[in-house]
Amino acid sequence: MSTLLQVDKLCAGYGTSQVLFSVDLTIREGEVATLLGRNGMGKSTLIKCLTGWLSASNGSVRFAGIDVTRAPSHVIGKLGLGLVPEGRQIFPTLSVRENLLATASTKNGSAWNLDRVVSLFPRLGERMQQMGGTLSGGEQQMLAIGRALMTNPRLLILDEATEGLAPLIRADIWSALDALKREKLAMLVIDKDLNALLPLADQHTALEKGRVALAGSSAELQGQKDRLQSLIGV
């Protein structure tokens, strides 16, 4: 598999406060990776660097073979990086259909369209004309994922996609991510559920105080589950 995302020695922060210290991360085509760590350990800062919301102070980010270390968000998005943001951030005054079409793109192929999103999340098909703000939390999360898929991304970043959801809805989300993995969509998943993450993901990176504290494949880290759990802190 060819390399899709390459993060080398990345340093970043806010003003004089440094948050990330020489972080490395590699994701290959079709690979599922996780980013783990307690709140305040640098996960959100790294995501901001990957998506162009924050410029790194040192190091580099390459996506799809292009140096995007200081590229703006819209350029990175057009290259095929899709984001399901923490907190969903759907458009509350647009219908489900309008939410899905708002960011639809065929730039990286047209694999994902309305029919395919509804196939993945049948609930959305039942609510196409409903305003996004009137959906349940779980339905809004499905909509956020569907909206990101409609950009036809090469890499999908999911930031706390199951946080605060009921167990049955969480199970639906994990099932959907498993289906996306079978379709060879590269993903970076930020979550705290090791029981779901270990069988889903190919490799894991855990941050502690802005540094990589532990990294490896699911097989390599299976014997260090307690250490991983301590880094997540739940």
Tab-separated table of N, CA, C and O in Angstrom, residues 2-4 28-31 63-65 77-82 108 151-156 184-187:
chain	number	residue	atom	x	y	z
A	2	SER	N	0.489	2.215	-0.821
A	2	SER	CA	1.254	3.459	-0.874
A	2	SER	C	0.856	4.371	0.278
A	2	SER	O	-0.257	4.297	0.811
A	3	THR	N	1.765	5.247	0.655
A	3	THR	CA	1.524	6.174	1.760
A	3	THR	C	0.565	7.270	1.318
A	3	THR	O	0.759	7.901	0.276
A	4	LEU	N	-0.464	7.511	2.127
A	4	LEU	CA	-1.453	8.554	1.836
A	4	LEU	C	-1.189	9.798	2.686
A	4	LEU	O	-1.214	10.922	2.184
A	28	ARG	N	-1.472	4.613	5.342
A	28	ARG	CA	-1.388	4.151	3.963
A	28	ARG	C	-2.779	4.058	3.334
A	28	ARG	O	-3.792	4.062	4.028
A	29	GLU	N	-2.806	3.963	2.023
A	29	GLU	CA	-4.073	3.809	1.302
A	29	GLU	C	-4.837	2.610	1.866
A	29	GLU	O	-4.284	1.522	2.038
A	30	GLY	N	-6.125	2.810	2.176
A	30	GLY	CA	-6.967	1.722	2.639
A	30	GLY	C	-6.760	1.303	4.081
A	30	GLY	O	-7.379	0.351	4.548
A	31	GLU	N	-5.924	2.028	4.818
A	31	GLU	CA	-5.590	1.650	6.193
A	31	GLU	C	-6.457	2.429	7.188
A	31	GLU	O	-6.797	3.589	6.968
A	63	PHE	N	0.185	14.967	2.184
A	63	PHE	CA	-1.051	14.235	1.917
A	63	PHE	C	-1.179	14.009	0.418
A	63	PHE	O	-1.042	14.936	-0.372
A	64	ALA	N	-1.413	12.759	0.055
A	64	ALA	CA	-1.537	12.376	-1.356
A	64	ALA	C	-0.312	12.823	-2.154
A	64	ALA	O	-0.419	13.245	-3.308
A	65	GLY	N	0.862	12.744	-1.509
A	65	GLY	CA	2.112	13.064	-2.189
A	65	GLY	C	2.448	14.540	-2.267
A	65	GLY	O	3.456	14.918	-2.864
A	77	GLY	N	-8.860	19.926	1.629
A	77	GLY	CA	-10.134	19.258	1.390
A	77	GLY	C	-10.287	18.814	-0.051
A	77	GLY	O	-10.766	17.702	-0.331
A	78	LYS	N	-9.866	19.646	-0.987
A	78	LYS	CA	-9.983	19.299	-2.400
A	78	LYS	C	-9.062	18.145	-2.784
A	78	LYS	O	-9.334	17.418	-3.735
A	79	LEU	N	-7.990	17.956	-2.015
A	79	LEU	CA	-7.092	16.825	-2.274
A	79	LEU	C	-7.709	15.496	-1.817
A	79	LEU	O	-7.236	14.435	-2.201
A	80	GLY	N	-8.764	15.582	-0.974
A	80	GLY	CA	-9.447	14.357	-0.580
A	80	GLY	C	-9.403	14.034	0.898
A	80	GLY	O	-9.583	12.874	1.278
A	81	LEU	N	-9.199	15.040	1.754
A	81	LEU	CA	-9.266	14.793	3.181
A	81	LEU	C	-10.639	15.237	3.692
A	81	LEU	O	-11.011	16.398	3.549
A	82	GLY	N	-11.382	14.287	4.262
A	82	GLY	CA	-12.707	14.576	4.795
A	82	GLY	C	-12.700	14.502	6.310
A	82	GLY	O	-12.000	13.670	6.891
A	108	ASN	N	-12.865	13.394	-6.325
A	108	ASN	CA	-12.071	12.176	-6.162
A	108	ASN	C	-12.855	10.925	-6.558
A	108	ASN	O	-12.684	9.862	-6.009
A	151	THR	N	-18.219	14.117	0.187
A	151	THR	CA	-17.075	14.797	-0.436
A	151	THR	C	-16.192	13.800	-1.179
A	151	THR	O	-15.231	14.189	-1.817
A	152	ASN	N	-16.535	12.510	-1.074
A	152	ASN	CA	-15.750	11.433	-1.679
A	152	ASN	C	-14.272	11.520	-1.281
A	152	ASN	O	-13.383	11.689	-2.126
A	153	PRO	N	-14.016	11.406	0.029
A	153	PRO	CA	-12.646	11.578	0.531
A	153	PRO	C	-11.755	10.376	0.249
A	153	PRO	O	-12.230	9.250	0.094
A	154	ARG	N	-10.471	10.643	0.223
A	154	ARG	CA	-9.481	9.562	0.177
A	154	ARG	C	-9.086	9.145	1.585
A	154	ARG	O	-8.692	8.018	1.825
A	155	LEU	N	-9.175	10.100	2.516
A	155	LEU	CA	-8.927	9.838	3.933
A	155	LEU	C	-10.037	10.503	4.732
A	155	LEU	O	-10.305	11.699	4.551
A	156	LEU	N	-10.674	9.731	5.610
A	156	LEU	CA	-11.751	10.243	6.440
A	156	LEU	C	-11.275	10.301	7.890
A	156	LEU	O	-10.864	9.287	8.456
A	184	LYS	N	-12.116	-0.381	1.847
A	184	LYS	CA	-10.748	0.123	1.723
A	184	LYS	C	-10.665	1.646	1.779
A	184	LYS	O	-9.760	2.257	1.173
A	185	LEU	N	-11.579	2.278	2.516
A	185	LEU	CA	-11.464	3.718	2.733
A	185	LEU	C	-10.506	3.958	3.884
A	185	LEU	O	-10.695	3.439	4.985
A	186	ALA	N	-9.476	4.746	3.642
A	186	ALA	CA	-8.520	5.077	4.701
A	186	ALA	C	-9.204	5.967	5.736
A	186	ALA	O	-9.931	6.905	5.380
A	187	MET	N	-8.956	5.675	7.020
A	187	MET	CA	-9.595	6.437	8.093
A	187	MET	C	-8.611	6.687	9.225
A	187	MET	O	-7.747	5.861	9.507
